[in-house]
Every structure is written in structure tokens, then in C-alpha cells.
Coordinates of C-alpha atoms in Angstrom, one line a residue:
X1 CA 0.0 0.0 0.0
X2 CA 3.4 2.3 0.0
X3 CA 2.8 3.3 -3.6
X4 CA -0.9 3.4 -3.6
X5 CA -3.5 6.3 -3.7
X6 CA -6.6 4.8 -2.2
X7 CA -9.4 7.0 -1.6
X8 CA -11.8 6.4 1.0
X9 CA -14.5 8.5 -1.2
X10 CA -14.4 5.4 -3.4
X11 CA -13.4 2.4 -1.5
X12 CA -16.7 2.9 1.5
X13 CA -19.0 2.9 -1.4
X14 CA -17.3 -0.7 -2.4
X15 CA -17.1 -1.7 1.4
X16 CA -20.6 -1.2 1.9
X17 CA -21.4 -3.8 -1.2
X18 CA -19.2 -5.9 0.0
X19 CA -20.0 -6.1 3.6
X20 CA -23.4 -5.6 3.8
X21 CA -24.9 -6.0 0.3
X22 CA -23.4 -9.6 -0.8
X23 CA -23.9 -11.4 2.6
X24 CA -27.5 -10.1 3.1
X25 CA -29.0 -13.1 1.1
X26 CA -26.0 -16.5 1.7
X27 CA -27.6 -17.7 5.1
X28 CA -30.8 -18.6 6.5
X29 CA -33.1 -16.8 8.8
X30 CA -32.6 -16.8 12.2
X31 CA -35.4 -17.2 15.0
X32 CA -36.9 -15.3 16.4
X33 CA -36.3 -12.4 15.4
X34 CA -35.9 -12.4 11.6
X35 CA -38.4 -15.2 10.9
X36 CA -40.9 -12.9 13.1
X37 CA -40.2 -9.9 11.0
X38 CA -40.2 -11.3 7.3
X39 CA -43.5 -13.3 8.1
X40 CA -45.9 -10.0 9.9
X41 CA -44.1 -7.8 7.1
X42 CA -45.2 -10.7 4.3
X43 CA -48.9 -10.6 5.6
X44 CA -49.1 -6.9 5.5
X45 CA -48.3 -7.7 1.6
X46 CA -50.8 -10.2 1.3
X47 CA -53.2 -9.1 3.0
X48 CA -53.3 -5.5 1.8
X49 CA -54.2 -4.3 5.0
X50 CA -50.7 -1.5 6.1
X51 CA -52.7 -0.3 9.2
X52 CA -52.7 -2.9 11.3
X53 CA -50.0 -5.1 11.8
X54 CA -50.6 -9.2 12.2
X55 CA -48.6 -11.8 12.7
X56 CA -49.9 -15.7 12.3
X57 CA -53.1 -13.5 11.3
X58 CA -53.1 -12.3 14.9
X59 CA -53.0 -8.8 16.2
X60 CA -49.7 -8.2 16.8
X61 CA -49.1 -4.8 18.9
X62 CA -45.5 -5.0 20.5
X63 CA -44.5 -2.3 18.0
X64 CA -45.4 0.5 15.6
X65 CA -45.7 0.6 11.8
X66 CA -42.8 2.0 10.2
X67 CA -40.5 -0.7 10.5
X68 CA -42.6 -3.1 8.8
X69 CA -43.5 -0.9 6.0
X70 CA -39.9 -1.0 5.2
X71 CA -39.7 -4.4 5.2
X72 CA -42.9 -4.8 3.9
X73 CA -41.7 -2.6 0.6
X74 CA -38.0 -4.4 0.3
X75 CA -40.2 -7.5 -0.5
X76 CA -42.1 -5.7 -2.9
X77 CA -38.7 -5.0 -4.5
X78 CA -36.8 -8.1 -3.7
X79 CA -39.4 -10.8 -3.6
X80 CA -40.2 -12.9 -0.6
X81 CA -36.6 -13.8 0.1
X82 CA -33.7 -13.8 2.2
X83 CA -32.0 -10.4 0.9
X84 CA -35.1 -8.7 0.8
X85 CA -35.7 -9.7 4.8
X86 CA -32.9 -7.8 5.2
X87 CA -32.2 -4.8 3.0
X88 CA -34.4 -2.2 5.4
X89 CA -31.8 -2.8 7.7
X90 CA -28.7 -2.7 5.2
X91 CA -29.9 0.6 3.6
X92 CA -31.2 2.1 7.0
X93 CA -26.9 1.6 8.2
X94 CA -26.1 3.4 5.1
X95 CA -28.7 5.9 5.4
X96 CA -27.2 6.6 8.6
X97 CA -23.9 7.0 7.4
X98 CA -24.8 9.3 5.2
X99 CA -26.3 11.6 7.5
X100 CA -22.7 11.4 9.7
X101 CA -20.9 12.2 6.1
X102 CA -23.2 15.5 5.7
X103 CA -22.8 16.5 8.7
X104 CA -19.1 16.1 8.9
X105 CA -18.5 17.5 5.5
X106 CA -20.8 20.5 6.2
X107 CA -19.2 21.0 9.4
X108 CA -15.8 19.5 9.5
X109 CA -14.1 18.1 6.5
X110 CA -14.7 15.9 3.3
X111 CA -11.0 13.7 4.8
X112 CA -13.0 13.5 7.9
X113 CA -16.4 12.5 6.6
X114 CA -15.5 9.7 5.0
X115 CA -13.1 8.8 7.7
X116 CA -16.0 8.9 9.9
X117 CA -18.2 6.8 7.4
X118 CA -15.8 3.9 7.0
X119 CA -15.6 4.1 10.5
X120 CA -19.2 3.9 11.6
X121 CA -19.9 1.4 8.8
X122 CA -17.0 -1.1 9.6
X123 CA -17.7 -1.4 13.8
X124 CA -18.8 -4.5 14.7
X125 CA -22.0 -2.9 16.3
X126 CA -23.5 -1.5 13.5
X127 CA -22.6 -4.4 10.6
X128 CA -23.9 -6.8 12.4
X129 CA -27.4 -5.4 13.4
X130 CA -27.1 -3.6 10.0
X131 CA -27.5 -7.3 8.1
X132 CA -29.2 -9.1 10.9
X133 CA -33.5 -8.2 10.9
X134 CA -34.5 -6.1 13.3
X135 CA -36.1 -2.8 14.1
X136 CA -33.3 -1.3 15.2
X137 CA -31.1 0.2 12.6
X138 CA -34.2 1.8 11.0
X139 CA -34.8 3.2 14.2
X140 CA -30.9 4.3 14.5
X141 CA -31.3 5.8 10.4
X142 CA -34.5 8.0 12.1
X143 CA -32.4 9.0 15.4
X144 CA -29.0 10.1 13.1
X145 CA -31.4 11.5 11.0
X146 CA -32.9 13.7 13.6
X147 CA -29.6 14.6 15.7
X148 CA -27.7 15.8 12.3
X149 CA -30.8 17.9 11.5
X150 CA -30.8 19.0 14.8
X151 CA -27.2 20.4 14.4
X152 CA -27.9 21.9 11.1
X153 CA -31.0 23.9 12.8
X154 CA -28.7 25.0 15.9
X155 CA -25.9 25.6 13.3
X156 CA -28.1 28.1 10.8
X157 CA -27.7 31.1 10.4
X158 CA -31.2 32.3 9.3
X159 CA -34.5 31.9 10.3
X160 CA -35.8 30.1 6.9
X161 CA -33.0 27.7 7.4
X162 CA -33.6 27.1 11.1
X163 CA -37.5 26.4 10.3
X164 CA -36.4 23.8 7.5
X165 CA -33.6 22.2 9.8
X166 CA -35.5 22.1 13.3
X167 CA -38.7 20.4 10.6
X168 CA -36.9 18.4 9.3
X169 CA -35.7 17.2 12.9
X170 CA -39.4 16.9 14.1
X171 CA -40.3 14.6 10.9
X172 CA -37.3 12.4 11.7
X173 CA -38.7 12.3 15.5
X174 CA -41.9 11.4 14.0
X175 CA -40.6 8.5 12.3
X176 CA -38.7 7.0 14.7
X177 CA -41.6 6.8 17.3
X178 CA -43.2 5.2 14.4
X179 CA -40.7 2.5 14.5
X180 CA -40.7 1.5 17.8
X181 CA -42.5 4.0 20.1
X182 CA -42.4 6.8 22.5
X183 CA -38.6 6.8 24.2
X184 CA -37.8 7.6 20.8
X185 CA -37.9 11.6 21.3
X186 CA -36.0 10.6 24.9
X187 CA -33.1 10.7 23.4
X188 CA -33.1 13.5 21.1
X189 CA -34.3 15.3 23.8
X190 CA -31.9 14.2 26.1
X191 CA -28.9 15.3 23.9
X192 CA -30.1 18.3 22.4
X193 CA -31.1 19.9 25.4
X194 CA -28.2 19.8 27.5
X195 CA -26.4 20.6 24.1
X196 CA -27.8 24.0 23.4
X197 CA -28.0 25.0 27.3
X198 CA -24.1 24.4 27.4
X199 CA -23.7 26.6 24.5
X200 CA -25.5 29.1 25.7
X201 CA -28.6 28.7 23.4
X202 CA -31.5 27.8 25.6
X203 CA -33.8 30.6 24.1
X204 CA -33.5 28.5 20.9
X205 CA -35.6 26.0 22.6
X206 CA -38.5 27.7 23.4
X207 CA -38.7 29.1 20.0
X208 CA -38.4 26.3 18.0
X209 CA -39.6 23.1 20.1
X210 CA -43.0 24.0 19.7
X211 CA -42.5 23.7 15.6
X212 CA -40.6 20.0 16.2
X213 CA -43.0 18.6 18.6
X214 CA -45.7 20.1 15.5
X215 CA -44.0 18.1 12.8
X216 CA -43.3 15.1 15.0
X217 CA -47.3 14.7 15.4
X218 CA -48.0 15.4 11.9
X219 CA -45.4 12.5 10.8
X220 CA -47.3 10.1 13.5
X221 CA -50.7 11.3 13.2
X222 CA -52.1 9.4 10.1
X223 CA -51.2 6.3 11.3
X224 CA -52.0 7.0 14.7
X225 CA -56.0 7.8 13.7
X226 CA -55.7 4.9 11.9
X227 CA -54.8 2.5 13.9
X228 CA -57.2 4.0 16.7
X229 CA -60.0 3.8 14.3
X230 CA -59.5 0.0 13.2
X231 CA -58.4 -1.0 16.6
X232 CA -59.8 1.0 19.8
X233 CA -57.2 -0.6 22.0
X234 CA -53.9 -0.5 20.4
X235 CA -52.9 2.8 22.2
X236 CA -53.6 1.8 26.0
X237 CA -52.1 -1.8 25.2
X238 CA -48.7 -0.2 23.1
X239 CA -48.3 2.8 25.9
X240 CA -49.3 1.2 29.0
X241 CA -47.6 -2.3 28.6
X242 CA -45.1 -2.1 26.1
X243 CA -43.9 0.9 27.0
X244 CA -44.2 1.6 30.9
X245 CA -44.0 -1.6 32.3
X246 CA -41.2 -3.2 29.6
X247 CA -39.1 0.0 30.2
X248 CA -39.6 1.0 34.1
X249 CA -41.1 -2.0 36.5
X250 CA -39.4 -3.6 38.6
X251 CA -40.2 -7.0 36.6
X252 CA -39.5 -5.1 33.3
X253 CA -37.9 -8.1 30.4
X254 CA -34.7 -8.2 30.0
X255 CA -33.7 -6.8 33.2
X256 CA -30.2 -6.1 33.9
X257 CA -27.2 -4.7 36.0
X258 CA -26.2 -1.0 35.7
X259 CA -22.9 -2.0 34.0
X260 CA -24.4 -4.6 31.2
X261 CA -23.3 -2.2 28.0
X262 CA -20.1 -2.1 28.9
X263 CA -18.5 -4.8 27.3
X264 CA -20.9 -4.2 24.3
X265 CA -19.6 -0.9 23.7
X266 CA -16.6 -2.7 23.9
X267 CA -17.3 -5.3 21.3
X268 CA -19.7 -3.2 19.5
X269 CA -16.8 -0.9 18.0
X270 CA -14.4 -3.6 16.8
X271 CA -11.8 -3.6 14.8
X272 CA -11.7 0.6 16.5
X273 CA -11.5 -0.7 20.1
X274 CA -7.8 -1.2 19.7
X275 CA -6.8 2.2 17.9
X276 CA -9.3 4.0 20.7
X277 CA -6.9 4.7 23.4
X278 CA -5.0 7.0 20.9
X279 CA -7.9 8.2 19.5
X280 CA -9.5 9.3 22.7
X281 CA -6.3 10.8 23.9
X282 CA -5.7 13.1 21.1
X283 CA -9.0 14.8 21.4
X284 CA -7.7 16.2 24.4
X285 CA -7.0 19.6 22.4
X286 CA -9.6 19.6 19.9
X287 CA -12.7 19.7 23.2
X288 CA -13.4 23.3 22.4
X289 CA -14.7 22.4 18.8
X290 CA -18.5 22.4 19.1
X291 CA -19.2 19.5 16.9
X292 CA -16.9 17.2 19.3
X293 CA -18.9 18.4 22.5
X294 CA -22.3 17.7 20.5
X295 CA -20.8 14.2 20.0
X296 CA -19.6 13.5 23.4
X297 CA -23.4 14.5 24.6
X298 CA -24.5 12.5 21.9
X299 CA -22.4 9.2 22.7
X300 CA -22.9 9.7 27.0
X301 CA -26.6 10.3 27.8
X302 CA -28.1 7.8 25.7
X303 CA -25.9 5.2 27.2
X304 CA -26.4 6.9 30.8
X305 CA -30.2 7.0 29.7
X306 CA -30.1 3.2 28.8
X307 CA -27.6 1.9 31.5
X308 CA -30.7 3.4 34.2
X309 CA -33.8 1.9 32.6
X310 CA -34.8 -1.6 34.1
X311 CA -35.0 -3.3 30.7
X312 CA -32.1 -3.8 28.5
X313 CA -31.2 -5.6 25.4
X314 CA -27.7 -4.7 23.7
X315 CA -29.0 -3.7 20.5
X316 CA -30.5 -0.4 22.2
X317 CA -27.0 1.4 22.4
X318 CA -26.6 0.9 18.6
X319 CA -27.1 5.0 18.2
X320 CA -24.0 5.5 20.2
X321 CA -22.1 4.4 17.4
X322 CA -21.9 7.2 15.3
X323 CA -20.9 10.2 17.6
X324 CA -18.5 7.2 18.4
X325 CA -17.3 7.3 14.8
X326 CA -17.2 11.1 14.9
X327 CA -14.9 11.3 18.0
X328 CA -12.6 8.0 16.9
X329 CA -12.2 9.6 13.2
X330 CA -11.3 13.2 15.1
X331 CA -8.8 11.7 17.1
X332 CA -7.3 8.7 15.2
X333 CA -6.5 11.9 12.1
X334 CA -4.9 13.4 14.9
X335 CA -3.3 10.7 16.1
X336 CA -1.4 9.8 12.6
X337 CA -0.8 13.5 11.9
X338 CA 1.7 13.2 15.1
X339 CA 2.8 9.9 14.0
X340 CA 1.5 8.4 17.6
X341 CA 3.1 4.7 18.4
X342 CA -0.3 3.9 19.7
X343 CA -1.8 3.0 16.5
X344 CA 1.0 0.9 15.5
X345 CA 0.8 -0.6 19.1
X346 CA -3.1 -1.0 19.0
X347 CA -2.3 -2.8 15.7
X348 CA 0.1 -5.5 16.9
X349 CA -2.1 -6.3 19.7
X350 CA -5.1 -6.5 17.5
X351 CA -3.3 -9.1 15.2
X352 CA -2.1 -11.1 18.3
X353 CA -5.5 -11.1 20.0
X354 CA -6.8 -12.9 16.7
X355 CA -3.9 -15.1 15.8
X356 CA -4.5 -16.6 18.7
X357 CA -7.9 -16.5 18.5
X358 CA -7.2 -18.9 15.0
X359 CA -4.6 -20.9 17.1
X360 CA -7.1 -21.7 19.6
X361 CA -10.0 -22.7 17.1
X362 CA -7.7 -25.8 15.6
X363 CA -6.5 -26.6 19.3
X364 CA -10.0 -26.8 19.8
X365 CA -11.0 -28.6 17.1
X366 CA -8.0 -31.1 17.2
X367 CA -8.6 -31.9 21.0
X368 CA -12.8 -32.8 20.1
X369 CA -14.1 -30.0 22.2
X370 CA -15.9 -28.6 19.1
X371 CA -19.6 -29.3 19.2
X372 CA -19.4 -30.5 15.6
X373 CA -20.7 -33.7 14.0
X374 CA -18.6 -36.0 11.2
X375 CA -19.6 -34.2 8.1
X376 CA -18.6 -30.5 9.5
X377 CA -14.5 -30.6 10.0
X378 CA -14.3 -28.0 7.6
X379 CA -15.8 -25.5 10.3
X380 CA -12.7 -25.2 11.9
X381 CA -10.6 -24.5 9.5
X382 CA -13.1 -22.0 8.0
X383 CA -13.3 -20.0 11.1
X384 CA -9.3 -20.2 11.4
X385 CA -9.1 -18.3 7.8
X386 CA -11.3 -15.7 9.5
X387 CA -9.0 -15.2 12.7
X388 CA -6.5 -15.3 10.5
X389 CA -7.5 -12.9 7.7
X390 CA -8.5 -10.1 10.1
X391 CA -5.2 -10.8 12.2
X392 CA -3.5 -10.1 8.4
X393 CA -5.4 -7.2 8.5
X394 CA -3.9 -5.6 11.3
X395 CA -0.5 -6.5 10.5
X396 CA -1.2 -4.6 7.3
X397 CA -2.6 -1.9 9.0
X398 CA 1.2 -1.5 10.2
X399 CA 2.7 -1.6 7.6
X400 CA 0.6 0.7 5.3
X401 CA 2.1 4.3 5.3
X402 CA -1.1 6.5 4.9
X403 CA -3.9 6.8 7.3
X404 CA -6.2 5.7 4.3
X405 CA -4.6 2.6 4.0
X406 CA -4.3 1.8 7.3
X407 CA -7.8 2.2 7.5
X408 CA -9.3 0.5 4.9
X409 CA -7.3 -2.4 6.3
X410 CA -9.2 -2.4 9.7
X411 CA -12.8 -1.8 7.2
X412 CA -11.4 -5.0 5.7
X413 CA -11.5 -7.1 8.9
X414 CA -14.3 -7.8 9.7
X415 CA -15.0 -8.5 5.7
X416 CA -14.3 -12.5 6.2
X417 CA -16.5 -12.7 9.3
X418 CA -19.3 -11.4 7.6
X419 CA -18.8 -12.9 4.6
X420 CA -18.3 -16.8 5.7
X421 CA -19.8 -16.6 9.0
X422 CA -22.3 -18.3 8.2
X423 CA -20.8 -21.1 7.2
X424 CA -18.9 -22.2 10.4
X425 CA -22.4 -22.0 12.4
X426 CA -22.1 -25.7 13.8
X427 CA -25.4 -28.3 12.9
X428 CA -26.4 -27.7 16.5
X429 CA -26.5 -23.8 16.1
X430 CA -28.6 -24.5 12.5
X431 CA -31.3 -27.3 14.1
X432 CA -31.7 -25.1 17.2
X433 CA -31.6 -21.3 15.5
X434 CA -32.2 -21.8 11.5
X435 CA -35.5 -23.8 10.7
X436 CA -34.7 -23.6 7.0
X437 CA -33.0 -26.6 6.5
X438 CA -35.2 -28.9 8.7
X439 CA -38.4 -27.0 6.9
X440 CA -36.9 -28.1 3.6
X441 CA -37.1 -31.9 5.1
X442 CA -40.8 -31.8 5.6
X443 CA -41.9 -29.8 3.1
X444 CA -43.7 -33.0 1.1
X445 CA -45.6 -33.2 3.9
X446 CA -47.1 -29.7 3.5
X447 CA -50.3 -28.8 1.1
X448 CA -52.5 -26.0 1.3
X449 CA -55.0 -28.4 3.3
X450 CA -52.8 -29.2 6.0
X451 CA -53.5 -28.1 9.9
X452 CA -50.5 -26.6 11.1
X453 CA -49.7 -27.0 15.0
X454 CA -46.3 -25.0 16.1
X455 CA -45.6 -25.2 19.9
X456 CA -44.6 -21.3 20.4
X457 CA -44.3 -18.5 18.5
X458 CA -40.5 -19.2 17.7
X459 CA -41.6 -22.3 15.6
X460 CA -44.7 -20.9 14.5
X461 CA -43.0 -18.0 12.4
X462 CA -40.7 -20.9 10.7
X463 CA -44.3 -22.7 9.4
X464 CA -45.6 -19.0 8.5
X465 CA -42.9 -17.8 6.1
X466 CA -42.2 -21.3 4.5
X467 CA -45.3 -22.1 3.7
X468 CA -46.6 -19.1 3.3
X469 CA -49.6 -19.4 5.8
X470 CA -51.2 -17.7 8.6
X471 CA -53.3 -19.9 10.0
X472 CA -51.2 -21.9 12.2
X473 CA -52.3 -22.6 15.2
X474 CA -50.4 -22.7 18.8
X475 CA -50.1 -24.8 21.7
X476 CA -48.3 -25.3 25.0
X477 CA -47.3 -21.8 25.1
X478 CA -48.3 -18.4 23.5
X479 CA -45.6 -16.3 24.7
X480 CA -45.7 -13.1 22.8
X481 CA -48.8 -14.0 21.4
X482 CA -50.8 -13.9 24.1
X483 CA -52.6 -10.5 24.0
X484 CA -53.3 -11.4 20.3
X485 CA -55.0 -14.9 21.2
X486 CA -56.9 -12.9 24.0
X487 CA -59.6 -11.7 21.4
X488 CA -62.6 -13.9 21.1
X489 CA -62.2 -14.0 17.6
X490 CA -58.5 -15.5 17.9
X491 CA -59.0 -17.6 21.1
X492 CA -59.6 -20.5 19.1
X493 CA -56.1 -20.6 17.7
X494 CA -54.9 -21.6 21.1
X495 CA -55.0 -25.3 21.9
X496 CA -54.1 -26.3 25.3
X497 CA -52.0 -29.4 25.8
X498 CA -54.5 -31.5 27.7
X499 CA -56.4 -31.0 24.8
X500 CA -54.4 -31.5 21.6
X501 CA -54.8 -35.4 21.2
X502 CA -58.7 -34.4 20.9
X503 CA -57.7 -31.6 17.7
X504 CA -55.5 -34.1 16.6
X505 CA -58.0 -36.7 16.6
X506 CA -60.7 -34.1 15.3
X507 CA -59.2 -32.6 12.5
X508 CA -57.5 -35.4 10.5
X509 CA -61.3 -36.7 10.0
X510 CA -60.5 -34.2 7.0
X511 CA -56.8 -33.3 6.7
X512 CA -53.5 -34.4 7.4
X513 CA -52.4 -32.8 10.9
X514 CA -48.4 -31.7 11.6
X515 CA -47.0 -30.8 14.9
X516 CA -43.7 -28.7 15.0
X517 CA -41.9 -28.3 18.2
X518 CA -38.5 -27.5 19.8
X519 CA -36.9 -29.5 22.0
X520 CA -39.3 -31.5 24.7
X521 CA -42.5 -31.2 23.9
X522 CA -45.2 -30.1 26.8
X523 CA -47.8 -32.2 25.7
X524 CA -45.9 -35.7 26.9
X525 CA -46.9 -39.2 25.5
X526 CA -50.3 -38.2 25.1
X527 CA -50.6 -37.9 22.0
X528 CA -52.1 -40.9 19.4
X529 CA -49.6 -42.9 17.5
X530 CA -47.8 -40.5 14.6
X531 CA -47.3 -41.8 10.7
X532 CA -44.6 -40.4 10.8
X533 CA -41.7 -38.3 13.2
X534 CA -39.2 -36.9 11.5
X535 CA -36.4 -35.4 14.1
X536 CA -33.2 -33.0 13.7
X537 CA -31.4 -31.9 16.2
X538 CA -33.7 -29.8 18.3
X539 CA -36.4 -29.9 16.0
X540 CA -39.3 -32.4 15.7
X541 CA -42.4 -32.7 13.8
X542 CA -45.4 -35.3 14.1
X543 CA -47.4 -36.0 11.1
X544 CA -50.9 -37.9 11.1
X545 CA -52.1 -38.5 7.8
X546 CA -55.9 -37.7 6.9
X547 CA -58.1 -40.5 8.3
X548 CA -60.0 -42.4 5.7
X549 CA -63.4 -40.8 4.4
X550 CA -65.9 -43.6 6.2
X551 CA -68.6 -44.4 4.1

């Protein structure tokens, strides 16, 4: 890379393909989370109906609208399909990229735009929710969105410019509550607040936060009639439960110590972690620049914010990541510009940490403590090469002279991980996590007549997208279901335990019946004798073939 000119204006467009457009579509879904997205964004397709959001054909309230009208379009696009699944979340990452490169190119520098870019793009954090299905990057694109509009708007000069900017900033609020609800304006709110009050600019808010709490209601208020009109309860059920009790009771899901995002900052901005000590450092003198100080708020009350709240899932810091990227691309082009040993340092420890990481895989592997069956010892060695290659990586990183080389090679880590990942998941991991293969198995045993039993919603949404139904109905638990099984005209689609040997017995008078559970079933030996049982590692169906038509 001595001799070379590469230019990060045209090797992040290239990245971006390569890391997040080519791997979208190589593995299978995983459950739940992806499965439970494709399937309720597939029936709002089918069913024509973009108000109201169902999943299994159920009333599915845990979350609003916007999110699965992305989806919902990428199939329209893509088809029904892997890639499709999850390009909302690919473009959303991009989306959000793009809103750190205008503001750092409007504010900062073009260098440092698409320093910052590559950075934010390339951290472990935001690749792999950004081509994994989930709500959450297109929540993160909306948030960016809104906190780079909010920086134009405090940055303007004008009035005409301020209205646009702080508009704009209320539209982007707007969406993001109608991605995945209320504490969505928390944390614009929380940032931009302290923000303008530290520079001095408080009157600022009572001017203009009337006009962004206006165009925030405008973006949610066709939906939110909507949705009131075709389903009286949605509001108290999506304020009071999922929002209150998930994020503030005592018994709130996911409940966890003070300190749980630590480490997940930690991991979160691989390959950077190991050049951040420099980076950090050199900002020392840079402090008084108010971008950085809008970034530091930016980066420390949301995780405050989210480190406080009851309920917490790692995938809620993702929009620390890009004042992250803004503060490690500030300091790591300081860093170079005084030639610091700390990158070069970071570097060498980075390549050891993952050479040994490979060394240990084929210890591993060699010694049988690899939870891999006969037909999968190529796993090991796969996942070696991707040790390996990002450990090549950093020794590169060295070596290169120029801070864009040296960069692109810590954009290119990561690259193999993505890219063959998939392929090292052992058979456990695939017949515990990624129905597709065991679907594919018992597909001849699926026709449109078939009753379809699934033993929670985490098997359920595997029989949904597969075949392409939404009538399947659930037994032994219904988990996040249940509020949607609570209507009388759903209740039916339950079928206790005790009772499933009577359905059984019931319904293949007509039709052939199929059972799908995980693991141990709750119903026990009660069931009648199957025709057929067809088992994969965690995965096991029954199948009782249509009883003769009696005469």
C-alpha cells in the first residue's frame, strides 16, 4: 500500500457492497427475530391491510408501523426472500452513514467524513445489526437523521434555514416513534437539550420546540387515527404495557445490571476498540470544537439513559455508534498527523488477540471439544481463515504508510467474518436457530390443506414464512402472542396441551395434521400414534395422515 492512492471516497461505497450487500442473502433466517419480522411484514403484503400489523393472522401490537413498512416494501422490490428480509436494515446503516458524512462534510471536513463513514460502517455494532432483521437500525437511520438535523438547525444562520432544519428534525422524531415508540424523542431530547443549554442557546428552545413537537405529530398522526379507528385498544395496550411496564417496572424483560453495555460498547466498535486509546487521547485539544462536544453528549446520555432503565437488550446502544465514529475519526487523524506509536501498538495487539484466537479454534478442534458432527470438520478450519485474515489485516494496518490505507485495512476485517460466518455455524447452532433446513425436510408433507400446530411463536413463524400461511395454530405456550390470542375471535387458535390429542383426533377426519416443536414437547406421551416423526437436532415434527373418508 506504499505506492498506492486509495481513496476512502471510493473504497466505502465498495465496502458497503461488499460487507453488507453480498452477505445479506448466503444464510438462512434466524429465529426469532428475523423469521418474526419477514412473516408479519409478508402478511401486510398479502393481506393489503398496512394499518394494522398481524402476525400468524393475529393482532400483533408490541411495536409500531414504520419498521414493517420498510420491510414490507424491500419484499415488494426483492421478492419474498432472504436479501429482501434484510435490505431495510442494510440501507437504513447506510442511510445513517450518510447523515454522519453530511454533517461532517458541512461541518468539519470531506478527509473527515469519510473517515468517519468507514468508520461507523466497519464497527462491529452497527454491521452486524445492520445485516441481521431487526427494528433497530431503521430506528438508529431516524435518530441520526434527527440529531444531524438537529445540528444543522442550531448551526443556521437564518430563520428560513432554522424552520427547515428544526422540521426536518421533528419529521425524523416522528418516524422514529413510528418504529418502535415513544422513548424515541428521549433521546433527542436528552442530547439536544443539554447541548444547546451548554452553549448558551437555551432561548433556541422555546422558540423552535414547539415547531418539532408540531412536525413530529404530523409525521405520526395518520397512522395513529388509523390505527385508533380500526383497533380501539392498540394505544392503552402499546403505551401502557409495552412501553411503561417493559421499560420502568421492577419485573421489566430483560432486566439487567447497571454496567451490562459495557462490554458491548466494547465489542460493539471492533476492529476501532484497539486504535481508541489513541484516539481518545488526542481529542484532548480539539474539546473546544463544538461538533466534538455535540458528539460527546451524543455518545454519554443515551448510554447513561439506557444503563438506568430496568429493561435492556444490547442492540438499544446501537445509536451511540456514530458520535462514536465522529470522536474516533477526530482523534485517530490526529493521532497519525503526530505519528502516535499507539496505532502501531493498537495494531500489533489487535493481530495477536486474533492469531491466537485462530490458534485456539484448531486446538480446539484437534482436541474434540468442538460441538461439531462427522460431516462439519471444515468449520474449523473455516473459522481459522477468518482469525486469520482479520489478524493479516492488522498487521497490514502497520505496515501501510497512509492513514487511508491503514484504515481500509481495519474496514477489511471484519470482511471475512461477515462474509463466511455463516458457514462455520455448527449443525447444532442450524437445528436449534435456523429452521430452513429442517423445513426443507418436511416440506412434502405440506399442502394447502394441512392443519398446522407449532408449539410457540419461535416455531410458529418458521411454518408461517415457509409455507406461506397464517393460520397456524399454537399450543403449550403463547408467549408473545398472548394479547393477540386474548380476542374472542383468535381464542380458538390456542389449543391447550391437555387437549391436543382431541384436535388431533378431530381434525384429521379431513386433513392431514403436523406438529412442530423445539426441543421437549409439553404435551408428553399423550398424543395418538404418529405416521410419521421426523427429528433433527432440536427440531421435531409429528405428522398424522388424513383419516379415511368412512362411508
Amino acid at each position: 500500500m506504499r505506492h498506492t492512492q486509495l481513496k476512502l471516497s471510493s473504497w466505502v461505497p465498495i465496502f458497503f457492497i461488499l460487507l453488507y450487500l453480498l452477505p445479506l442473502g448466503l444464510r438462512d433466517l434466524w429465529s426469532p427475530d428475523e423469521l418474526r419480522y419477514a412473516e408479519i411484514s409478508r402478511e401486510m403484503v398479502a393481506s393489503g391491510d398496512w394499518i394494522v400489523p398481524h402476525f400468524n393472522g393475529l393482532r400483533y401490537f408490541e411495536k409500531p408501523v414504520m419498521g414493517y413498512w420498510m420491510n414490507a416494501l424491500a419484499q415488494l422490490v426483492f421478492g419474498e426472500n432472504n436479501f429482501a428480509v434484510r435490505a431495510s436494515s442494510a440501507f437504513s446503516a447506510l442511510g445513517a452513514a450518510f447523515c454522519l458524512w453530511l454533517l461532517l462534510w458541512r461541518f468539519a471536513s470531506r478527509s473527515i467524513a469519510w473517515l468517519a463513514s468507514g468508520i461507523y460502517l466497519s464497527m462491529f455494532m452497527v454491521s452486524g445489526i445492520g445485516t441481521y432483521s431487526v427494528l433497530d437500525s431503521m430506528l438508529n437511520l431516524w435518530l441520526t437523521a434527527s440529531f444531524t438535523a438537529f445540528y444543522f438547525a442550531i448551526r443556521s444562520d437564518t430563520t428560513r434555514q432554522r424552520a427547515k432544519y428544526y422540521g426536518l428534525a421533528g419529521l425524523y422524531c416522528g418516524f422514529a416513534v413510528l418504529t418502535k415508540g415513544f422513548l424515541a424523542l428521549a433521546l433527542p431530547v436528552l442530547v439536544v437539550v443539554p447541548y444547546m443549554l451548554w452553549s448558551q442557546q437555551f432561548k433556541q428552545i422555546i422558540k423552535w420546540g414547539w415547531w418539532v413537537m408540531l412536525l413530529a405529530l404530523l409525521a405520526c398522526l395518520p397512522w395513529a387515527l388509523a390505527i385508533h379507528a380500526a383497533e380501539v385498544d392498540y394505544w392503552h395496550y402499546f403505551f401502557w404495557i409495552e412501553h411503561i411496564q417493559r421499560f420502568a417496572a421492577e419485573n421489566a424483560q430483560h432486566s439487567a445490571p447497571i454496567w451490562y453495555y459495557l462490554p458491548f460498547v466494547a465489542a460493539g466498535v471492533l476492529p476501532w476498540l484497539f486504535w481508541s486509546p489513541s484516539a481518545l487521547r488526542h481529542l484532548k485539544g480539539q474539546m473546544h470544537l463544538p461538533l466534538l462536544r455535540y458528539a460527546l453528549l451524543w455518545a454519554i446520555l443515551p448510554l447513561l439513559f439506557f444503563s438506568l432503565a430496568k429493561g435492556k437488550l444490547a442492540t438499544y446502544i446501537l445509536p451511540i455508534m456514530a458520535p462514536l465514529a465522529i470522536l474516533f475519526a477526530f482523534g485517530i487523524q490526529q493521532a497519525f498527523a503526530r505519528s502516535c506509536r499507539g496505532l502501531n501498538w493498537g495494531s500489533w495487539l489487535n493481530a495477536l488477540l486474533f492469531a491466537l484466537l485462530a490458534i485456539a479454534t484448531l486446538i480446539l478442534n484437534f482436541s474434540g471439544k468442538l460441538p461439531l458432527d462427522a460431516d462439519e470438520s471444515y468449520r474449523p478450519w473455516l473459522l481459522f481463515s477468518i482469525f486469520a485474515f482479520w489478524s493479516a489485516m492488522a498487521v497490514v494496518a502497520v505496515k501501510a504508510n497512509s492513514l487511508n490505507g491503514k484504515v481500509a485495512s481495519y474496514m477489511l476485517m471484519p470482511l471475512a467474518l461477515f462474509m463466511l460466518a455463516w458457514a462455520t455455524f455448527p449443525n447444532l447452532s442450524i437445528y436449534s436457530k435456523m429452521p430452513a433446513k429442517f423445513v426443507q425436510q418436511i416440506e412434502h408433507l405440506v399442502d394447502a390443506n394441512t392443519v398446522l400446530v407449532a408449539d410457540y411463536p419461535d416455531t410458529m413463524s418458521a411454518l408461517n414464512w415457509y409455507f406461506k400461511r397464517s393460520d397456524v395454530y399454537l399450543t403449550s405456550a403463547k408467549g408473545e402472542l398472548e394479547y393477540g390470542l386474548s380476542y374472542p375471535d383468535a381464542q380458538q387458535r390456542f389449543v391447550p396441551s391437555a387437549a391436543l390429542a382431541t384436535f388431533i383426533e378431530q381434525h384429521r377426519k379431513v386433513a392431514p395434521v403436523l406438529i412442530y416443536f423445539r426441543d421437549k414437547p409439553h404435551f408428553g406421551d399423550t398424543l395418538p400414534a404418529t405416521d410419521q416423526r421426523i427429528q433433527r437436532g432440536r427440531y421435531t415434527v409429528l405428522y398424522y395422515q388424513a383419516l379415511p373418508s368412512q362411508p
